């Protein structure tokens, strides 16, 4: 049984660490690029929001010069700056990559982020009932 469990975890680790040149995998946490919002889950009621349910599309754009834009239905809502911190020690046993967006229109709490292949996952861990969001890379 122990050998089967070890083989199972080895298979998972191999599949997680595999990536191709066009889609960054777990080993490449770069968020530079354009991202289309897919859904958010959470909040006080634990609701799921999608572009269809809210009636609009969101796009987040992260540039190599640390500038950021949020677009709603292809119109810029605001521009800001962003900063990432790799391997932030969240607890004695957990590290996360942090994303902070700040500027005249926004000064929010940092969120944890993970880039896997063509998906960006944002986790609002500072707020107990915060939202978790999923984006896909725009090619």
PDB file of C-alpha atoms in Angstrom:
ATOM      1  CA  UNK A   1       0.000   0.000   0.000  1.00  0.00           C
ATOM      2  CA  UNK A   2       2.786   2.414   0.902  1.00  0.00           C
ATOM      3  CA  UNK A   3       4.514   1.759  -2.453  1.00  0.00           C
ATOM      4  CA  UNK A   4       1.275   2.500  -4.339  1.00  0.00           C
ATOM      5  CA  UNK A   5       0.842   5.760  -2.396  1.00  0.00           C
ATOM      6  CA  UNK A   6       4.411   6.829  -3.158  1.00  0.00           C
ATOM      7  CA  UNK A   7       3.948   6.015  -6.852  1.00  0.00           C
ATOM      8  CA  UNK A   8       0.689   8.010  -6.882  1.00  0.00           C
ATOM      9  CA  UNK A   9       2.367  11.095  -5.393  1.00  0.00           C
ATOM     10  CA  UNK A  10       5.331  10.721  -7.755  1.00  0.00           C
ATOM     11  CA  UNK A  11       2.924  10.660 -10.712  1.00  0.00           C
ATOM     12  CA  UNK A  12       1.182  13.796  -9.433  1.00  0.00           C
ATOM     13  CA  UNK A  13       4.485  15.638  -8.953  1.00  0.00           C
ATOM     14  CA  UNK A  14       5.623  14.659 -12.461  1.00  0.00           C
ATOM     15  CA  UNK A  15       2.362  15.838 -14.021  1.00  0.00           C
ATOM     16  CA  UNK A  16       2.414  19.134 -12.085  1.00  0.00           C
ATOM     17  CA  UNK A  17       5.992  19.949 -13.021  1.00  0.00           C
ATOM     18  CA  UNK A  18       5.582  19.159 -16.721  1.00  0.00           C
ATOM     19  CA  UNK A  19       5.128  22.193 -18.957  1.00  0.00           C
ATOM     20  CA  UNK A  20       5.709  23.257 -22.541  1.00  0.00           C
ATOM     21  CA  UNK A  21       7.483  26.344 -23.857  1.00  0.00           C
ATOM     22  CA  UNK A  22       4.286  28.283 -24.650  1.00  0.00           C
ATOM     23  CA  UNK A  23       2.492  27.778 -21.342  1.00  0.00           C
ATOM     24  CA  UNK A  24       4.383  28.481 -18.123  1.00  0.00           C
ATOM     25  CA  UNK A  25       3.844  25.780 -15.526  1.00  0.00           C
ATOM     26  CA  UNK A  26       4.109  25.767 -11.768  1.00  0.00           C
ATOM     27  CA  UNK A  27       7.861  26.403 -11.895  1.00  0.00           C
ATOM     28  CA  UNK A  28       7.364  29.743 -13.683  1.00  0.00           C
ATOM     29  CA  UNK A  29       5.222  32.091 -11.581  1.00  0.00           C
ATOM     30  CA  UNK A  30       5.418  34.963 -14.093  1.00  0.00           C
ATOM     31  CA  UNK A  31       2.169  36.867 -14.333  1.00  0.00           C
ATOM     32  CA  UNK A  32       3.382  39.221 -17.065  1.00  0.00           C
ATOM     33  CA  UNK A  33       0.798  39.104 -19.830  1.00  0.00           C
ATOM     34  CA  UNK A  34      -2.906  39.574 -20.442  1.00  0.00           C
ATOM     35  CA  UNK A  35      -5.455  37.579 -18.480  1.00  0.00           C
ATOM     36  CA  UNK A  36      -9.214  37.092 -19.003  1.00  0.00           C
ATOM     37  CA  UNK A  37     -11.327  36.656 -15.867  1.00  0.00           C
ATOM     38  CA  UNK A  38     -13.188  33.322 -15.741  1.00  0.00           C
ATOM     39  CA  UNK A  39     -14.768  33.251 -12.283  1.00  0.00           C
ATOM     40  CA  UNK A  40     -14.549  34.277  -8.634  1.00  0.00           C
ATOM     41  CA  UNK A  41     -15.774  32.238  -5.687  1.00  0.00           C
ATOM     42  CA  UNK A  42     -16.220  33.449  -2.129  1.00  0.00           C
ATOM     43  CA  UNK A  43     -17.409  36.483  -0.254  1.00  0.00           C
ATOM     44  CA  UNK A  44     -19.801  36.470   2.685  1.00  0.00           C
ATOM     45  CA  UNK A  45     -22.315  34.268   0.875  1.00  0.00           C
ATOM     46  CA  UNK A  46     -19.765  32.030  -0.839  1.00  0.00           C
ATOM     47  CA  UNK A  47     -21.164  32.893  -4.251  1.00  0.00           C
ATOM     48  CA  UNK A  48     -19.676  32.144  -7.660  1.00  0.00           C
ATOM     49  CA  UNK A  49     -19.470  35.048 -10.119  1.00  0.00           C
ATOM     50  CA  UNK A  50     -18.714  34.676 -13.804  1.00  0.00           C
ATOM     51  CA  UNK A  51     -18.760  37.115 -16.718  1.00  0.00           C
ATOM     52  CA  UNK A  52     -22.159  35.708 -17.694  1.00  0.00           C
ATOM     53  CA  UNK A  53     -23.651  36.057 -14.199  1.00  0.00           C
ATOM     54  CA  UNK A  54     -22.448  39.654 -13.687  1.00  0.00           C
ATOM     55  CA  UNK A  55     -22.965  40.847 -17.274  1.00  0.00           C
ATOM     56  CA  UNK A  56     -19.459  42.061 -18.086  1.00  0.00           C
ATOM     57  CA  UNK A  57     -15.955  40.853 -18.942  1.00  0.00           C
ATOM     58  CA  UNK A  58     -12.799  41.725 -17.006  1.00  0.00           C
ATOM     59  CA  UNK A  59      -9.242  41.629 -18.248  1.00  0.00           C
ATOM     60  CA  UNK A  60      -6.102  42.164 -16.193  1.00  0.00           C
ATOM     61  CA  UNK A  61      -2.861  43.167 -17.908  1.00  0.00           C
ATOM     62  CA  UNK A  62       0.526  42.887 -16.203  1.00  0.00           C
ATOM     63  CA  UNK A  63       3.529  44.447 -17.967  1.00  0.00           C
ATOM     64  CA  UNK A  64       7.252  43.779 -17.539  1.00  0.00           C
ATOM     65  CA  UNK A  65       7.776  47.367 -16.284  1.00  0.00           C
ATOM     66  CA  UNK A  66       5.518  46.588 -13.254  1.00  0.00           C
ATOM     67  CA  UNK A  67       2.515  48.503 -14.591  1.00  0.00           C
ATOM     68  CA  UNK A  68      -0.967  47.052 -14.454  1.00  0.00           C
ATOM     69  CA  UNK A  69      -4.304  47.745 -16.179  1.00  0.00           C
ATOM     70  CA  UNK A  70      -7.784  46.474 -15.425  1.00  0.00           C
ATOM     71  CA  UNK A  71     -10.258  46.553 -18.300  1.00  0.00           C
ATOM     72  CA  UNK A  72     -14.015  46.103 -18.133  1.00  0.00           C
ATOM     73  CA  UNK A  73     -15.596  45.242 -21.486  1.00  0.00           C
ATOM     74  CA  UNK A  74     -12.415  46.480 -23.227  1.00  0.00           C
ATOM     75  CA  UNK A  75     -12.472  49.879 -21.446  1.00  0.00           C
ATOM     76  CA  UNK A  76      -9.681  50.716 -19.004  1.00  0.00           C
ATOM     77  CA  UNK A  77     -11.118  50.988 -15.484  1.00  0.00           C
ATOM     78  CA  UNK A  78      -7.811  51.964 -13.901  1.00  0.00           C
ATOM     79  CA  UNK A  79      -4.055  51.721 -14.177  1.00  0.00           C
ATOM     80  CA  UNK A  80      -1.722  50.992 -11.296  1.00  0.00           C
ATOM     81  CA  UNK A  81       1.591  49.400 -10.385  1.00  0.00           C
ATOM     82  CA  UNK A  82       2.162  45.880  -9.183  1.00  0.00           C
ATOM     83  CA  UNK A  83       4.820  44.045  -7.234  1.00  0.00           C
ATOM     84  CA  UNK A  84       5.344  40.339  -6.654  1.00  0.00           C
ATOM     85  CA  UNK A  85       7.070  38.630  -3.745  1.00  0.00           C
ATOM     86  CA  UNK A  86       8.188  35.055  -4.253  1.00  0.00           C
ATOM     87  CA  UNK A  87       8.076  32.472  -1.471  1.00  0.00           C
ATOM     88  CA  UNK A  88       6.498  34.686   1.187  1.00  0.00           C
ATOM     89  CA  UNK A  89       6.343  32.709   4.438  1.00  0.00           C
ATOM     90  CA  UNK A  90       2.649  32.614   5.256  1.00  0.00           C
ATOM     91  CA  UNK A  91       3.031  30.172   8.127  1.00  0.00           C
ATOM     92  CA  UNK A  92       5.610  27.801   9.559  1.00  0.00           C
ATOM     93  CA  UNK A  93       4.751  25.264   6.865  1.00  0.00           C
ATOM     94  CA  UNK A  94       3.426  27.292   3.940  1.00  0.00           C
ATOM     95  CA  UNK A  95       4.957  29.742   1.493  1.00  0.00           C
ATOM     96  CA  UNK A  96       3.088  31.589  -1.258  1.00  0.00           C
ATOM     97  CA  UNK A  97       3.840  34.003  -4.058  1.00  0.00           C
ATOM     98  CA  UNK A  98       2.291  37.404  -3.317  1.00  0.00           C
ATOM     99  CA  UNK A  99       0.848  39.933  -5.729  1.00  0.00           C
ATOM    100  CA  UNK A 100       0.324  43.545  -4.602  1.00  0.00           C
ATOM    101  CA  UNK A 101      -1.449  46.093  -6.805  1.00  0.00           C
ATOM    102  CA  UNK A 102      -1.245  49.733  -5.740  1.00  0.00           C
ATOM    103  CA  UNK A 103      -1.866  53.184  -7.139  1.00  0.00           C
ATOM    104  CA  UNK A 104      -4.262  56.156  -7.035  1.00  0.00           C
ATOM    105  CA  UNK A 105      -7.335  53.986  -7.654  1.00  0.00           C
ATOM    106  CA  UNK A 106      -6.422  50.950  -5.565  1.00  0.00           C
ATOM    107  CA  UNK A 107      -4.394  49.984  -2.519  1.00  0.00           C
ATOM    108  CA  UNK A 108      -5.549  46.485  -1.712  1.00  0.00           C
ATOM    109  CA  UNK A 109      -4.225  43.719   0.422  1.00  0.00           C
ATOM    110  CA  UNK A 110      -1.774  41.413  -1.314  1.00  0.00           C
ATOM    111  CA  UNK A 111      -3.170  38.187  -2.708  1.00  0.00           C
ATOM    112  CA  UNK A 112      -1.507  34.826  -3.177  1.00  0.00           C
ATOM    113  CA  UNK A 113      -1.063  33.838  -6.815  1.00  0.00           C
ATOM    114  CA  UNK A 114      -0.191  30.723  -8.752  1.00  0.00           C
ATOM    115  CA  UNK A 115       0.383  30.441 -12.496  1.00  0.00           C
ATOM    116  CA  UNK A 116      -0.213  26.966 -13.905  1.00  0.00           C
ATOM    117  CA  UNK A 117       0.077  26.529 -17.653  1.00  0.00           C
ATOM    118  CA  UNK A 118      -2.419  29.091 -19.042  1.00  0.00           C
ATOM    119  CA  UNK A 119      -4.300  29.794 -15.795  1.00  0.00           C
ATOM    120  CA  UNK A 120      -3.782  32.381 -13.056  1.00  0.00           C
ATOM    121  CA  UNK A 121      -5.244  31.671  -9.609  1.00  0.00           C
ATOM    122  CA  UNK A 122      -5.636  34.500  -7.081  1.00  0.00           C
ATOM    123  CA  UNK A 123      -6.417  33.765  -3.428  1.00  0.00           C
ATOM    124  CA  UNK A 124      -7.424  36.530  -1.036  1.00  0.00           C
ATOM    125  CA  UNK A 125      -6.059  34.978   2.161  1.00  0.00           C
ATOM    126  CA  UNK A 126      -6.023  38.124   4.371  1.00  0.00           C
ATOM    127  CA  UNK A 127      -9.816  38.286   4.483  1.00  0.00           C
ATOM    128  CA  UNK A 128     -11.540  35.210   5.936  1.00  0.00           C
ATOM    129  CA  UNK A 129     -14.427  35.380   3.464  1.00  0.00           C
ATOM    130  CA  UNK A 130     -12.409  36.826   0.582  1.00  0.00           C
ATOM    131  CA  UNK A 131     -12.772  35.790  -3.023  1.00  0.00           C
ATOM    132  CA  UNK A 132     -10.643  33.377  -4.989  1.00  0.00           C
ATOM    133  CA  UNK A 133     -10.446  34.133  -8.702  1.00  0.00           C
ATOM    134  CA  UNK A 134      -9.416  32.288 -11.835  1.00  0.00           C
ATOM    135  CA  UNK A 135      -8.095  33.877 -15.044  1.00  0.00           C
ATOM    136  CA  UNK A 136      -6.875  32.405 -18.338  1.00  0.00           C
ATOM    137  CA  UNK A 137      -3.984  33.764 -20.364  1.00  0.00           C
ATOM    138  CA  UNK A 138      -4.932  35.641 -23.537  1.00  0.00           C
ATOM    139  CA  UNK A 139      -2.662  34.570 -26.379  1.00  0.00           C
TER     140      UNK A 139
END
